[in-house]
């Protein structure tokens, strides 16, 4: 089992002196402005955890809240204010936005964030830089995956890697990061034929599709490294009972809460994989560590300090 919490702590420990040094040079800490629209409970949990982690790391982190009824224009005004403020080096607008804002709202908001403050790495300019392998700000989840692979001495150069999922925030940047480290990549999606067979040829499988326990034993070559990006809230008792044995910690957690966070990888994969990230405690903590790292990188790049 690869330990995402330990790797995230290591990254945070490395960041601490760099954040102090920046603060001393610039006369202010790196600043992160987070915007949360509406009352999605999962988003509220993520945002609280990002604010706490940023504060613990010595960053200034402030939250702007907007009601679920806010208009897209109101949100764009907040983003504009953060773009112009010198106190903020990074801006993060928590997804998802309320459906009432419209299908295109997220794209418009990501486009509105100044590329030099785009600590999520979603802006087209930063994505372009990533394609050309000269990015400063790269999407946090896939860059966290690279950190755990590299710090666990999993060879990437020359490896066959299968990325399941082609979203702009995980699958595509993940594939590019692996490609730049000289892996041979196959990107799979909902129309891919023979997915289990393709996946079973890989030395590294990254599952980022958002389907609980989708990647079963037959997807994994014995000894392969499997990275589980999925975060799926499962309330279906029958599914939990199929996945986790009676008396196990995971079953007990389900009994207590009535729901369970399950990754995209089936627990049985632990029997065949050479290395596997757990859910929770795998990629999730790394995503937040990379957000802190990106905020410091943005602060340095913006100020030249
Ligand atoms: P997304 O935008 O919904 O994209 C899912 C991708 O998976 C799509 O490309 C889709 O294919 C593909 N897919 C869906 N069903 C499939 C199937 N049956 N077979 C093959 N491919 C399939 O999701 P996302 O935002 O990338 O997130 C993926 C997962 O990662 C989610 O569980 C999310 O919660 C989690 N996540 C975790 C973190 C973290 O910090 N750990 C961060 C971000 C996301 P099509 O393109 O063909 O539709």
XYZ file of C-alpha atoms and ligand atoms in Angstrom:
353
model
C 0.000 0.000 0.000
C 1.391 3.392 -0.961
C 0.874 5.895 1.835
C -0.515 9.175 0.481
C -0.697 10.738 3.923
C 3.016 10.134 4.564
C 4.022 11.512 1.144
C 1.757 14.548 1.614
C 3.342 15.187 5.033
C 6.786 14.942 3.471
C 5.833 17.527 0.811
C 4.373 19.813 3.471
C 7.512 19.531 5.590
C 9.593 20.527 2.574
C 7.301 23.465 1.867
C 7.472 24.934 5.385
C 10.972 26.495 5.153
C 10.279 27.689 1.588
C 7.056 29.395 2.736
C 8.907 31.052 5.660
C 11.664 32.227 3.334
C 9.138 33.701 0.888
C 7.279 35.420 3.728
C 10.510 36.959 5.013
C 11.534 38.154 1.543
C 8.126 39.437 0.429
C 6.972 40.810 3.795
C 3.769 38.770 3.465
C 2.841 35.097 3.185
C 1.743 33.504 -0.089
C -2.007 34.159 -0.350
C -4.764 31.827 -1.470
C -8.312 33.032 -2.161
C -10.928 30.282 -2.147
C -14.429 30.834 -3.469
C -17.282 28.556 -2.438
C -20.695 28.954 -4.045
C -23.743 27.321 -2.453
C -23.977 24.691 0.261
C -22.829 21.401 -1.276
C -21.761 19.516 1.902
C -18.846 17.684 0.222
C -17.525 20.972 -1.185
C -17.772 22.570 2.258
C -15.675 19.723 3.707
C -13.046 20.051 0.954
C -12.856 23.808 1.385
C -12.483 23.579 5.173
C -9.688 21.106 4.754
C -7.923 23.294 2.149
C -8.202 26.374 4.398
C -6.846 24.494 7.402
C -3.962 22.944 5.471
C -3.038 26.307 3.967
C -3.140 27.994 7.383
C -1.045 25.205 8.930
C 1.507 25.640 6.127
C 1.916 29.350 6.907
C -0.085 30.574 3.917
C -2.737 33.250 4.098
C -5.980 31.584 3.026
C -9.302 33.393 2.884
C -12.751 32.168 1.943
C -15.300 34.123 -0.084
C -18.740 32.530 0.173
C -21.578 33.149 -2.224
C -25.125 31.821 -1.811
C -26.441 29.084 -4.105
C -28.652 31.762 -5.668
C -25.652 33.881 -6.770
C -25.463 34.690 -10.460
C -22.521 33.872 -12.696
C -21.853 37.619 -12.995
C -21.579 37.924 -9.219
C -19.109 35.065 -9.145
C -17.071 36.574 -11.994
C -16.955 39.860 -10.044
C -15.460 38.058 -7.037
C -12.893 36.358 -9.295
C -12.035 39.733 -10.833
C -11.479 41.217 -7.370
C -9.148 38.337 -6.447
C -7.326 38.677 -9.769
C -6.597 42.336 -9.008
C -5.640 41.928 -5.346
C -1.929 41.762 -4.570
C -2.604 39.795 -1.386
C -3.630 36.696 -3.348
C -1.239 34.647 -5.448
C -3.645 31.775 -5.963
C -7.363 31.570 -6.663
C -9.448 28.438 -6.336
C -13.132 28.298 -7.210
C -14.505 25.102 -5.693
C -16.319 22.749 -8.095
C -19.069 21.908 -8.715
C -20.876 25.187 -9.231
C -24.653 25.221 -8.665
C -26.447 23.768 -11.700
C -28.534 26.946 -11.955
C -25.420 28.848 -13.099
C -25.597 26.990 -16.381
C -23.636 24.287 -18.176
C -20.881 26.601 -19.318
C -20.348 28.386 -15.969
C -17.354 26.335 -14.852
C -15.535 26.893 -18.126
C -16.219 30.641 -17.972
C -14.988 30.855 -14.397
C -11.800 28.887 -15.098
C -11.163 31.135 -18.101
C -11.655 34.217 -15.905
C -9.015 33.279 -13.316
C -5.754 34.993 -14.148
C -3.383 32.283 -15.477
C -0.628 33.353 -13.068
C -3.001 32.780 -10.103
C -4.533 29.586 -11.486
C -3.371 27.191 -8.731
C -5.787 24.530 -10.002
C -3.957 24.526 -13.346
C -7.250 24.516 -15.278
C -6.736 27.663 -17.387
C -6.167 27.051 -21.096
C -2.828 28.921 -20.932
C -1.525 26.606 -18.209
C -2.886 23.539 -19.995
C -1.037 24.706 -23.124
C 2.158 25.081 -21.108
C 1.623 21.567 -19.760
C 1.266 20.190 -23.304
C 4.609 21.824 -24.105
C 6.174 20.516 -20.887
C 6.952 23.988 -19.509
C 4.166 24.475 -16.985
C 4.536 26.158 -13.596
C 0.957 25.478 -12.473
C -0.324 21.950 -13.142
C -3.600 20.392 -11.954
C -3.116 19.259 -8.350
C -4.473 15.697 -8.445
C -2.369 14.401 -11.360
C 0.747 16.173 -10.091
C 0.124 14.548 -6.705
C 0.032 11.166 -8.448
C 3.452 11.871 -9.989
C 4.815 12.784 -6.542
C 3.667 9.513 -4.995
C 5.033 7.472 -7.922
C 8.411 9.211 -7.899
C 8.806 9.251 -4.121
C 7.910 5.540 -4.026
C 10.634 4.814 -6.628
C 8.119 3.429 -9.134
C 9.859 3.599 -12.530
C 7.928 5.770 -15.027
C 10.369 6.102 -17.939
C 9.706 3.290 -20.405
C 6.699 2.010 -18.460
C 3.407 1.220 -20.172
C 0.764 3.372 -18.474
C -2.998 3.207 -18.838
C -5.029 6.201 -17.661
C -8.734 5.404 -17.317
C -10.634 8.696 -17.660
C -10.052 11.653 -19.982
C -11.368 14.608 -17.986
C -9.655 17.992 -18.251
C -8.921 18.002 -14.521
C -7.518 14.494 -14.034
C -7.227 12.111 -17.005
C -5.718 14.378 -19.667
C -3.160 16.184 -17.470
C -2.284 12.819 -15.879
C -1.504 11.332 -19.286
C 0.630 14.352 -20.252
C 2.629 14.266 -17.010
C 3.357 10.569 -17.490
C 4.235 11.143 -21.154
C 6.705 13.907 -20.223
C 8.352 11.405 -17.891
C 8.718 9.031 -20.849
C 5.973 6.505 -20.153
C 4.048 5.062 -23.097
C 0.468 6.096 -22.556
C -2.945 4.721 -23.415
C -5.881 6.946 -22.434
C -9.123 5.023 -21.944
C -12.685 6.281 -21.614
C -16.293 5.176 -21.789
C -16.035 4.196 -25.482
C -12.829 2.193 -25.139
C -13.117 -1.387 -26.341
C -11.433 -4.242 -24.480
C -10.644 -2.001 -21.513
C -9.732 -4.829 -19.088
C -7.295 -6.347 -21.597
C -5.673 -2.984 -22.393
C -5.354 -2.159 -18.730
C -3.867 -5.576 -17.964
C -0.923 -4.778 -20.273
C 0.082 -1.762 -18.182
C 2.872 -1.382 -15.662
C 1.024 1.621 -14.195
C -2.777 1.935 -14.117
C -4.365 5.227 -13.062
C -8.084 4.821 -12.401
C -9.886 8.176 -12.617
C -13.370 7.425 -13.866
C -15.650 7.891 -10.871
C -17.156 4.360 -10.832
C -16.889 2.572 -7.479
C -14.710 -0.574 -7.540
C -14.785 -0.662 -11.367
C -11.175 -1.796 -11.768
C -11.168 -5.444 -10.773
C -8.438 -8.068 -10.672
C -8.736 -8.800 -14.415
C -7.648 -5.199 -15.213
C -4.313 -5.585 -13.455
C -1.120 -7.337 -14.489
C 0.446 -9.052 -11.450
C 2.935 -6.657 -9.883
C 1.600 -3.538 -11.635
C 1.247 -0.226 -9.824
C -2.361 0.898 -9.438
C -3.271 4.478 -8.553
C -6.852 4.939 -7.418
C -8.014 8.529 -7.963
C -11.727 7.771 -7.506
C -13.758 9.269 -4.690
C -17.236 7.746 -4.726
C -19.716 8.101 -1.902
C -21.521 4.758 -1.684
C -24.768 4.360 0.263
C -25.824 1.046 -1.322
C -25.514 -1.565 1.445
C -25.435 -4.489 -0.985
C -22.441 -2.984 -2.766
C -20.581 -2.348 0.488
C -21.303 -5.921 1.614
C -19.947 -7.259 -1.683
C -16.759 -5.213 -1.412
C -15.869 -5.441 2.264
C -16.126 -8.444 4.576
C -18.200 -8.421 7.764
C -16.224 -7.144 10.730
C -13.702 -5.250 8.553
C -12.925 -1.619 9.441
C -14.554 -0.414 6.245
C -17.795 -2.289 7.005
C -17.797 -0.872 10.533
C -17.330 2.632 9.131
C -20.316 2.067 6.833
C -22.447 0.834 9.744
C -21.585 3.976 11.711
C -22.161 6.514 8.941
C -24.554 4.890 6.495
C -22.197 5.739 3.650
C -18.650 4.981 2.625
C -16.108 6.604 0.343
C -14.943 3.975 -2.152
C -12.334 4.346 -4.868
C -12.518 3.280 -8.519
C -10.434 0.200 -7.727
C -11.913 -3.006 -6.300
C -10.331 -4.072 -2.973
C -9.405 -7.475 -4.515
C -6.783 -5.657 -6.641
C -4.582 -5.531 -3.519
C -3.973 -9.271 -4.087
C -2.401 -8.769 -7.539
C -0.989 -5.228 -7.644
C 2.652 -4.613 -6.791
C 1.731 -1.234 -5.319
C -1.651 0.378 -4.746
C -2.936 3.666 -3.366
C -5.751 3.251 -0.831
C -8.967 5.275 -0.685
C -9.060 7.170 1.585
C -5.446 8.033 2.385
C -3.985 7.810 -1.111
C -4.309 10.491 -3.765
C -6.687 12.769 -1.783
C -4.141 14.143 0.713
C -1.652 14.687 -2.117
C -4.102 16.873 -4.007
C -4.164 19.328 -1.105
C -0.377 19.241 -0.659
C 0.012 20.106 -4.346
C -2.402 23.009 -3.978
C -0.104 24.462 -1.304
C 2.924 23.829 -3.495
C 1.227 25.545 -6.450
C 0.308 28.561 -4.318
C 3.934 29.009 -3.288
C 5.055 28.531 -6.913
C 2.527 31.147 -8.072
C 3.672 33.580 -5.356
C 7.304 33.182 -6.376
C 6.604 33.474 -10.083
C 4.371 36.526 -9.659
C 6.712 38.434 -7.382
C 10.053 37.147 -8.644
C 10.959 36.400 -4.963
P -15.301 12.962 -14.877
O -15.112 14.348 -15.345
O -16.680 12.449 -14.625
O -14.598 12.012 -15.948
C -14.709 10.625 -15.877
C -13.975 9.986 -17.018
O -14.077 8.581 -16.863
C -14.541 10.342 -18.389
O -13.479 10.556 -19.282
C -15.350 9.105 -18.764
O -15.355 8.810 -20.143
C -14.583 8.010 -18.043
N -15.486 6.910 -17.735
C -16.683 6.968 -17.084
N -17.240 5.750 -17.026
C -16.396 4.912 -17.650
C -16.411 3.539 -17.926
N -17.440 2.766 -17.535
N -15.376 2.991 -18.584
C -14.341 3.755 -18.978
N -14.255 5.087 -18.744
C -15.273 5.654 -18.097
O -14.497 12.668 -13.534
P -13.162 13.353 -12.952
O -13.469 14.718 -12.486
O -12.029 13.123 -13.872
O -12.951 12.455 -11.648
C -12.751 11.054 -11.725
C -12.797 10.477 -10.325
O -11.725 11.036 -9.569
C -14.057 10.807 -9.529
O -14.352 9.732 -8.662
C -13.665 12.014 -8.706
O -14.404 12.144 -7.506
C -12.223 11.669 -8.397
N -11.365 12.816 -8.096
C -10.556 12.689 -7.031
C -9.691 13.707 -6.694
C -8.791 13.525 -5.525
O -8.326 14.495 -4.949
N -8.488 12.284 -5.132
C -9.669 14.876 -7.449
C -10.495 14.971 -8.581
C -11.338 13.921 -8.891
P -16.029 9.762 -21.253
O -15.075 10.905 -21.432
O -16.104 8.890 -22.455
O -17.349 10.191 -20.701
